[in-house]
PDB file of N, CA and C in Angstrom:
ATOM      1  N   UNK V   1      13.854   3.159  31.022  1.00  0.00           N
ATOM      2  CA  UNK V   1      15.125   3.539  30.361  1.00  0.00           C
ATOM      3  C   UNK V   1      15.288   2.874  29.032  1.00  0.00           C
ATOM      4  N   UNK V   2      15.525   3.646  28.080  1.00  0.00           N
ATOM      5  CA  UNK V   2      15.724   3.156  26.703  1.00  0.00           C
ATOM      6  C   UNK V   2      17.123   3.463  26.321  1.00  0.00           C
ATOM      7  N   UNK V   3      18.046   2.522  25.994  1.00  0.00           N
ATOM      8  CA  UNK V   3      19.374   2.730  25.734  1.00  0.00           C
ATOM      9  C   UNK V   3      19.641   3.218  24.353  1.00  0.00           C
ATOM     10  N   UNK V   4      18.515   3.154  23.523  1.00  0.00           N
ATOM     11  CA  UNK V   4      18.526   3.595  22.049  1.00  0.00           C
ATOM     12  C   UNK V   4      18.080   4.956  21.794  1.00  0.00           C
ATOM     13  N   UNK V   5      17.719   5.726  22.750  1.00  0.00           N
ATOM     14  CA  UNK V   5      17.357   7.091  22.497  1.00  0.00           C
ATOM     15  C   UNK V   5      15.915   7.302  22.984  1.00  0.00           C
ATOM     16  N   UNK V   6      15.222   8.138  22.193  1.00  0.00           N
ATOM     17  CA  UNK V   6      13.768   8.508  22.501  1.00  0.00           C
ATOM     18  C   UNK V   6      12.963   7.308  22.325  1.00  0.00           C
ATOM     19  N   UNK V   7      11.836   7.136  23.348  1.00  0.00           N
ATOM     20  CA  UNK V   7      10.939   6.018  23.195  1.00  0.00           C
ATOM     21  C   UNK V   7      10.006   6.213  21.925  1.00  0.00           C
ATOM     22  N   UNK V   8       9.492   5.116  21.413  1.00  0.00           N
ATOM     23  CA  UNK V   8       8.554   5.328  20.326  1.00  0.00           C
ATOM     24  C   UNK V   8       7.257   6.035  20.769  1.00  0.00           C
ATOM     25  N   UNK V   9       6.772   6.778  19.756  1.00  0.00           N
ATOM     26  CA  UNK V   9       5.642   7.761  20.108  1.00  0.00           C
ATOM     27  C   UNK V   9       4.426   6.924  19.712  1.00  0.00           C
ATOM     28  N   UNK V  10       3.833   6.193  20.654  1.00  0.00           N
ATOM     29  CA  UNK V  10       2.661   5.379  20.313  1.00  0.00           C
ATOM     30  C   UNK V  10       1.341   5.770  20.988  1.00  0.00           C
ATOM     31  N   UNK V  11       1.500   6.938  21.739  1.00  0.00           N
ATOM     32  CA  UNK V  11       0.277   7.593  22.394  1.00  0.00           C
ATOM     33  C   UNK V  11      -0.562   6.520  23.222  1.00  0.00           C
ATOM     34  N   UNK V  12       0.244   5.807  23.970  1.00  0.00           N
ATOM     35  CA  UNK V  12      -0.493   4.942  24.828  1.00  0.00           C
ATOM     36  C   UNK V  12      -0.926   3.558  24.306  1.00  0.00           C
ATOM     37  N   UNK V  13      -0.703   3.407  23.049  1.00  0.00           N
ATOM     38  CA  UNK V  13      -1.098   2.027  22.359  1.00  0.00           C
ATOM     39  C   UNK V  13       0.082   1.039  22.644  1.00  0.00           C
ATOM     40  N   UNK V  14      -0.457  -0.157  22.646  1.00  0.00           N
ATOM     41  CA  UNK V  14       0.544  -1.267  22.843  1.00  0.00           C
ATOM     42  C   UNK V  14       1.389  -1.373  21.553  1.00  0.00           C
ATOM     43  N   UNK V  15       2.521  -2.086  21.586  1.00  0.00           N
ATOM     44  CA  UNK V  15       3.175  -2.318  20.454  1.00  0.00           C
ATOM     45  C   UNK V  15       2.470  -2.927  19.222  1.00  0.00           C
ATOM     46  N   UNK V  16       1.615  -3.954  19.512  1.00  0.00           N
ATOM     47  CA  UNK V  16       0.829  -4.623  18.516  1.00  0.00           C
ATOM     48  C   UNK V  16      -0.182  -3.759  17.914  1.00  0.00           C
ATOM     49  N   UNK V  17      -0.850  -2.922  18.753  1.00  0.00           N
ATOM     50  CA  UNK V  17      -1.774  -1.909  18.232  1.00  0.00           C
ATOM     51  C   UNK V  17      -1.165  -0.978  17.285  1.00  0.00           C
ATOM     52  N   UNK V  18      -0.074  -0.373  17.804  1.00  0.00           N
ATOM     53  CA  UNK V  18       0.653   0.531  17.034  1.00  0.00           C
ATOM     54  C   UNK V  18       1.078  -0.117  15.615  1.00  0.00           C
ATOM     55  N   UNK V  19       1.718  -1.319  15.583  1.00  0.00           N
ATOM     56  CA  UNK V  19       2.182  -1.855  14.327  1.00  0.00           C
ATOM     57  C   UNK V  19       0.994  -2.193  13.420  1.00  0.00           C
ATOM     58  N   UNK V  20      -0.143  -2.566  14.009  1.00  0.00           N
ATOM     59  CA  UNK V  20      -1.433  -2.803  13.188  1.00  0.00           C
ATOM     60  C   UNK V  20      -1.798  -1.562  12.477  1.00  0.00           C
ATOM     61  N   UNK V  21      -1.752  -0.460  13.207  1.00  0.00           N
ATOM     62  CA  UNK V  21      -2.112   0.881  12.435  1.00  0.00           C
ATOM     63  C   UNK V  21      -1.164   1.218  11.456  1.00  0.00           C
ATOM     64  N   UNK V  22       0.153   1.118  11.772  1.00  0.00           N
ATOM     65  CA  UNK V  22       1.201   1.520  10.808  1.00  0.00           C
ATOM     66  C   UNK V  22       1.032   0.601   9.546  1.00  0.00           C
ATOM     67  N   UNK V  23       0.825  -0.725   9.731  1.00  0.00           N
ATOM     68  CA  UNK V  23       0.718  -1.661   8.562  1.00  0.00           C
ATOM     69  C   UNK V  23      -0.575  -1.278   7.736  1.00  0.00           C
ATOM     70  N   UNK V  24      -1.611  -0.879   8.372  1.00  0.00           N
ATOM     71  CA  UNK V  24      -2.851  -0.558   7.646  1.00  0.00           C
ATOM     72  C   UNK V  24      -2.654   0.739   6.829  1.00  0.00           C
ATOM     73  N   UNK V  25      -1.937   1.705   7.442  1.00  0.00           N
ATOM     74  CA  UNK V  25      -1.679   2.923   6.700  1.00  0.00           C
ATOM     75  C   UNK V  25      -0.820   2.741   5.524  1.00  0.00           C
ATOM     76  N   UNK V  26       0.243   1.852   5.580  1.00  0.00           N
ATOM     77  CA  UNK V  26       1.137   1.570   4.517  1.00  0.00           C
ATOM     78  C   UNK V  26       0.384   0.761   3.445  1.00  0.00           C
ATOM     79  N   UNK V  27      -0.507  -0.187   3.908  1.00  0.00           N
ATOM     80  CA  UNK V  27      -1.230  -0.940   2.892  1.00  0.00           C
ATOM     81  C   UNK V  27      -2.078  -0.109   2.040  1.00  0.00           C
ATOM     82  N   UNK V  28      -2.764   0.916   2.728  1.00  0.00           N
ATOM     83  CA  UNK V  28      -3.652   1.815   1.985  1.00  0.00           C
ATOM     84  C   UNK V  28      -2.872   2.654   1.045  1.00  0.00           C
ATOM     85  N   UNK V  29      -1.601   3.062   1.373  1.00  0.00           N
ATOM     86  CA  UNK V  29      -0.909   3.937   0.445  1.00  0.00           C
ATOM     87  C   UNK V  29      -0.409   3.116  -0.683  1.00  0.00           C
ATOM     88  N   UNK V  30       0.013   1.849  -0.507  1.00  0.00           N
ATOM     89  CA  UNK V  30       0.399   0.961  -1.571  1.00  0.00           C
ATOM     90  C   UNK V  30      -0.737   0.732  -2.547  1.00  0.00           C
ATOM     91  N   UNK V  31      -1.924   0.434  -1.879  1.00  0.00           N
ATOM     92  CA  UNK V  31      -3.155   0.197  -2.738  1.00  0.00           C
ATOM     93  C   UNK V  31      -3.368   1.410  -3.647  1.00  0.00           C
ATOM     94  N   UNK V  32      -3.288   2.581  -3.083  1.00  0.00           N
ATOM     95  CA  UNK V  32      -3.595   3.766  -3.804  1.00  0.00           C
ATOM     96  C   UNK V  32      -2.491   4.077  -4.943  1.00  0.00           C
ATOM     97  N   UNK V  33      -1.267   3.622  -4.654  1.00  0.00           N
ATOM     98  CA  UNK V  33      -0.244   3.862  -5.643  1.00  0.00           C
ATOM     99  C   UNK V  33      -0.447   2.857  -6.907  1.00  0.00           C
ATOM    100  N   UNK V  34      -0.903   1.721  -6.640  1.00  0.00           N
ATOM    101  CA  UNK V  34      -1.061   0.612  -7.574  1.00  0.00           C
ATOM    102  C   UNK V  34      -2.310   1.078  -8.403  1.00  0.00           C
ATOM    103  N   UNK V  35      -3.383   1.454  -7.769  1.00  0.00           N
ATOM    104  CA  UNK V  35      -4.631   1.863  -8.414  1.00  0.00           C
ATOM    105  C   UNK V  35      -4.432   3.016  -9.284  1.00  0.00           C
ATOM    106  N   UNK V  36      -3.517   3.973  -8.887  1.00  0.00           N
ATOM    107  CA  UNK V  36      -3.273   5.064  -9.718  1.00  0.00           C
ATOM    108  C   UNK V  36      -2.443   4.696 -10.917  1.00  0.00           C
ATOM    109  N   UNK V  37      -1.567   3.824 -10.739  1.00  0.00           N
ATOM    110  CA  UNK V  37      -0.842   3.247 -11.896  1.00  0.00           C
ATOM    111  C   UNK V  37      -1.690   2.487 -12.967  1.00  0.00           C
ATOM    112  N   UNK V  38      -2.702   1.792 -12.428  1.00  0.00           N
ATOM    113  CA  UNK V  38      -3.570   1.076 -13.275  1.00  0.00           C
ATOM    114  C   UNK V  38      -4.452   2.039 -13.969  1.00  0.00           C
ATOM    115  N   UNK V  39      -4.854   3.184 -13.398  1.00  0.00           N
ATOM    116  CA  UNK V  39      -5.722   4.205 -14.090  1.00  0.00           C
ATOM    117  C   UNK V  39      -4.935   4.854 -15.244  1.00  0.00           C
ATOM    118  N   UNK V  40      -3.589   5.108 -14.990  1.00  0.00           N
ATOM    119  CA  UNK V  40      -2.691   5.691 -15.968  1.00  0.00           C
ATOM    120  C   UNK V  40      -2.478   4.849 -17.200  1.00  0.00           C
ATOM    121  N   UNK V  41      -2.292   3.472 -16.861  1.00  0.00           N
ATOM    122  CA  UNK V  41      -1.995   2.462 -17.824  1.00  0.00           C
ATOM    123  C   UNK V  41      -2.863   1.274 -17.690  1.00  0.00           C
ATOM    124  N   UNK V  42      -4.085   1.254 -18.104  1.00  0.00           N
ATOM    125  CA  UNK V  42      -5.048   0.196 -17.860  1.00  0.00           C
ATOM    126  C   UNK V  42      -4.693  -1.068 -18.495  1.00  0.00           C
ATOM    127  N   UNK V  43      -3.799  -1.121 -19.545  1.00  0.00           N
ATOM    128  CA  UNK V  43      -3.489  -2.317 -20.270  1.00  0.00           C
ATOM    129  C   UNK V  43      -2.165  -2.913 -19.822  1.00  0.00           C
ATOM    130  N   UNK V  44      -1.498  -2.142 -18.750  1.00  0.00           N
ATOM    131  CA  UNK V  44      -0.263  -2.722 -18.278  1.00  0.00           C
ATOM    132  C   UNK V  44      -0.256  -3.978 -17.451  1.00  0.00           C
ATOM    133  N   UNK V  45       0.715  -4.795 -17.645  1.00  0.00           N
ATOM    134  CA  UNK V  45       0.786  -6.094 -16.894  1.00  0.00           C
ATOM    135  C   UNK V  45       1.327  -5.780 -15.442  1.00  0.00           C
ATOM    136  N   UNK V  46       1.075  -6.670 -14.655  1.00  0.00           N
ATOM    137  CA  UNK V  46       1.483  -6.661 -13.094  1.00  0.00           C
ATOM    138  C   UNK V  46       2.961  -6.427 -13.068  1.00  0.00           C
ATOM    139  N   UNK V  47       3.781  -7.116 -13.977  1.00  0.00           N
ATOM    140  CA  UNK V  47       5.175  -6.842 -13.752  1.00  0.00           C
ATOM    141  C   UNK V  47       5.507  -5.529 -14.164  1.00  0.00           C
ATOM    142  N   UNK V  48       4.919  -4.838 -15.234  1.00  0.00           N
ATOM    143  CA  UNK V  48       5.163  -3.526 -15.608  1.00  0.00           C
ATOM    144  C   UNK V  48       4.934  -2.471 -14.505  1.00  0.00           C
ATOM    145  N   UNK V  49       3.796  -2.776 -13.824  1.00  0.00           N
ATOM    146  CA  UNK V  49       3.351  -1.871 -12.815  1.00  0.00           C
ATOM    147  C   UNK V  49       4.416  -2.058 -11.576  1.00  0.00           C
ATOM    148  N   UNK V  50       4.728  -3.282 -11.237  1.00  0.00           N
ATOM    149  CA  UNK V  50       5.716  -3.522 -10.209  1.00  0.00           C
ATOM    150  C   UNK V  50       7.040  -2.698 -10.549  1.00  0.00           C
ATOM    151  N   UNK V  51       7.542  -2.848 -11.744  1.00  0.00           N
ATOM    152  CA  UNK V  51       8.807  -2.202 -12.158  1.00  0.00           C
ATOM    153  C   UNK V  51       8.645  -0.672 -12.124  1.00  0.00           C
ATOM    154  N   UNK V  52       7.495  -0.102 -12.627  1.00  0.00           N
ATOM    155  CA  UNK V  52       7.281   1.359 -12.614  1.00  0.00           C
ATOM    156  C   UNK V  52       7.311   1.845 -11.271  1.00  0.00           C
ATOM    157  N   UNK V  53       6.663   1.255 -10.250  1.00  0.00           N
ATOM    158  CA  UNK V  53       6.423   1.664  -8.919  1.00  0.00           C
ATOM    159  C   UNK V  53       7.630   1.284  -7.964  1.00  0.00           C
ATOM    160  N   UNK V  54       8.503   0.371  -8.472  1.00  0.00           N
ATOM    161  CA  UNK V  54       9.566  -0.088  -7.585  1.00  0.00           C
ATOM    162  C   UNK V  54       9.171  -1.032  -6.440  1.00  0.00           C
ATOM    163  N   UNK V  55       8.031  -1.684  -6.778  1.00  0.00           N
ATOM    164  CA  UNK V  55       7.489  -2.749  -5.803  1.00  0.00           C
ATOM    165  C   UNK V  55       7.833  -4.138  -6.391  1.00  0.00           C
ATOM    166  N   UNK V  56       7.785  -5.086  -5.431  1.00  0.00           N
ATOM    167  CA  UNK V  56       7.999  -6.490  -6.038  1.00  0.00           C
ATOM    168  C   UNK V  56       6.696  -7.029  -6.643  1.00  0.00           C
ATOM    169  N   UNK V  57       6.829  -7.947  -7.564  1.00  0.00           N
ATOM    170  CA  UNK V  57       5.720  -8.547  -8.230  1.00  0.00           C
ATOM    171  C   UNK V  57       4.769  -9.169  -7.258  1.00  0.00           C
ATOM    172  N   UNK V  58       5.136  -9.892  -6.227  1.00  0.00           N
ATOM    173  CA  UNK V  58       4.189 -10.469  -5.189  1.00  0.00           C
ATOM    174  C   UNK V  58       3.394  -9.390  -4.478  1.00  0.00           C
ATOM    175  N   UNK V  59       3.959  -8.239  -4.270  1.00  0.00           N
ATOM    176  CA  UNK V  59       3.360  -7.080  -3.582  1.00  0.00           C
ATOM    177  C   UNK V  59       2.221  -6.600  -4.565  1.00  0.00           C
ATOM    178  N   UNK V  60       2.514  -6.469  -5.766  1.00  0.00           N
ATOM    179  CA  UNK V  60       1.489  -5.943  -6.764  1.00  0.00           C
ATOM    180  C   UNK V  60       0.352  -7.016  -6.902  1.00  0.00           C
ATOM    181  N   UNK V  61       0.843  -8.243  -6.966  1.00  0.00           N
ATOM    182  CA  UNK V  61      -0.268  -9.378  -7.067  1.00  0.00           C
ATOM    183  C   UNK V  61      -1.130  -9.417  -5.890  1.00  0.00           C
ATOM    184  N   UNK V  62      -0.577  -9.182  -4.644  1.00  0.00           N
ATOM    185  CA  UNK V  62      -1.397  -9.060  -3.485  1.00  0.00           C
ATOM    186  C   UNK V  62      -2.467  -8.024  -3.426  1.00  0.00           C
ATOM    187  N   UNK V  63      -2.281  -6.869  -4.032  1.00  0.00           N
ATOM    188  CA  UNK V  63      -3.210  -5.902  -4.063  1.00  0.00           C
ATOM    189  C   UNK V  63      -3.941  -5.649  -5.458  1.00  0.00           C
ATOM    190  N   UNK V  64      -3.711  -6.486  -6.341  1.00  0.00           N
ATOM    191  CA  UNK V  64      -4.068  -6.267  -7.725  1.00  0.00           C
ATOM    192  C   UNK V  64      -5.603  -6.267  -7.833  1.00  0.00           C
ATOM    193  N   UNK V  65      -6.391  -7.302  -7.362  1.00  0.00           N
ATOM    194  CA  UNK V  65      -7.774  -7.266  -7.468  1.00  0.00           C
ATOM    195  C   UNK V  65      -8.442  -6.046  -6.886  1.00  0.00           C
ATOM    196  N   UNK V  66      -8.123  -5.695  -5.659  1.00  0.00           N
ATOM    197  CA  UNK V  66      -8.694  -4.524  -5.046  1.00  0.00           C
ATOM    198  C   UNK V  66      -8.343  -3.216  -5.745  1.00  0.00           C
ATOM    199  N   UNK V  67      -7.017  -3.126  -6.288  1.00  0.00           N
ATOM    200  CA  UNK V  67      -6.598  -1.822  -6.836  1.00  0.00           C
ATOM    201  C   UNK V  67      -7.277  -1.771  -8.234  1.00  0.00           C
ATOM    202  N   UNK V  68      -7.608  -2.855  -8.965  1.00  0.00           N
ATOM    203  CA  UNK V  68      -8.219  -2.800 -10.235  1.00  0.00           C
ATOM    204  C   UNK V  68      -9.597  -2.215 -10.037  1.00  0.00           C
ATOM    205  N   UNK V  69     -10.332  -2.837  -8.963  1.00  0.00           N
ATOM    206  CA  UNK V  69     -11.717  -2.395  -8.681  1.00  0.00           C
ATOM    207  C   UNK V  69     -11.747  -0.931  -8.289  1.00  0.00           C
ATOM    208  N   UNK V  70     -10.812  -0.534  -7.503  1.00  0.00           N
ATOM    209  CA  UNK V  70     -10.738   0.894  -7.167  1.00  0.00           C
ATOM    210  C   UNK V  70     -10.384   1.759  -8.311  1.00  0.00           C
ATOM    211  N   UNK V  71      -9.515   1.430  -9.218  1.00  0.00           N
ATOM    212  CA  UNK V  71      -9.207   2.097 -10.406  1.00  0.00           C
ATOM    213  C   UNK V  71     -10.423   2.323 -11.219  1.00  0.00           C
ATOM    214  N   UNK V  72     -11.254   1.177 -11.482  1.00  0.00           N
ATOM    215  CA  UNK V  72     -12.383   1.206 -12.343  1.00  0.00           C
ATOM    216  C   UNK V  72     -13.454   2.077 -11.729  1.00  0.00           C
ATOM    217  N   UNK V  73     -13.629   1.996 -10.436  1.00  0.00           N
ATOM    218  CA  UNK V  73     -14.595   2.721  -9.726  1.00  0.00           C
ATOM    219  C   UNK V  73     -14.336   4.254  -9.876  1.00  0.00           C
ATOM    220  N   UNK V  74     -13.052   4.622  -9.700  1.00  0.00           N
ATOM    221  CA  UNK V  74     -12.739   6.087  -9.822  1.00  0.00           C
ATOM    222  C   UNK V  74     -12.779   6.550 -11.230  1.00  0.00           C
ATOM    223  N   UNK V  75     -12.627   5.689 -12.200  1.00  0.00           N
ATOM    224  CA  UNK V  75     -12.773   6.015 -13.608  1.00  0.00           C
ATOM    225  C   UNK V  75     -14.234   6.252 -14.018  1.00  0.00           C
ATOM    226  N   UNK V  76     -15.128   5.479 -13.297  1.00  0.00           N
ATOM    227  CA  UNK V  76     -16.526   5.676 -13.632  1.00  0.00           C
ATOM    228  C   UNK V  76     -17.181   6.976 -13.109  1.00  0.00           C
ATOM    229  N   UNK V  77     -16.606   7.268 -11.853  1.00  0.00           N
ATOM    230  CA  UNK V  77     -17.247   8.470 -11.188  1.00  0.00           C
ATOM    231  C   UNK V  77     -16.062   9.468 -10.870  1.00  0.00           C
ATOM    232  N   UNK V  78     -15.851  10.358 -11.772  1.00  0.00           N
ATOM    233  CA  UNK V  78     -14.729  11.374 -11.490  1.00  0.00           C
ATOM    234  C   UNK V  78     -15.025  12.314 -10.320  1.00  0.00           C
ATOM    235  N   UNK V  79     -14.031  12.661  -9.641  1.00  0.00           N
ATOM    236  CA  UNK V  79     -14.128  13.525  -8.377  1.00  0.00           C
ATOM    237  C   UNK V  79     -14.235  14.899  -8.686  1.00  0.00           C
TER     238      UNK V  79
END
């Protein structure tokens, strides 16, 4: 019995497994957004990227190195 309505749709996964997958998906989406912003404005500072995307500066800082590498790699080999 769930007094709050429908149960969560986790397809048999435990809560911890489900949250790990959700976190990974959100992290990849955030990384992709930051990498895209870096490609569009390669000389932009972290604070400018954060302001543009509506993210906090610590969030941009967390993904900065990986997003920069991703942006440079995609700039070198166009799809």
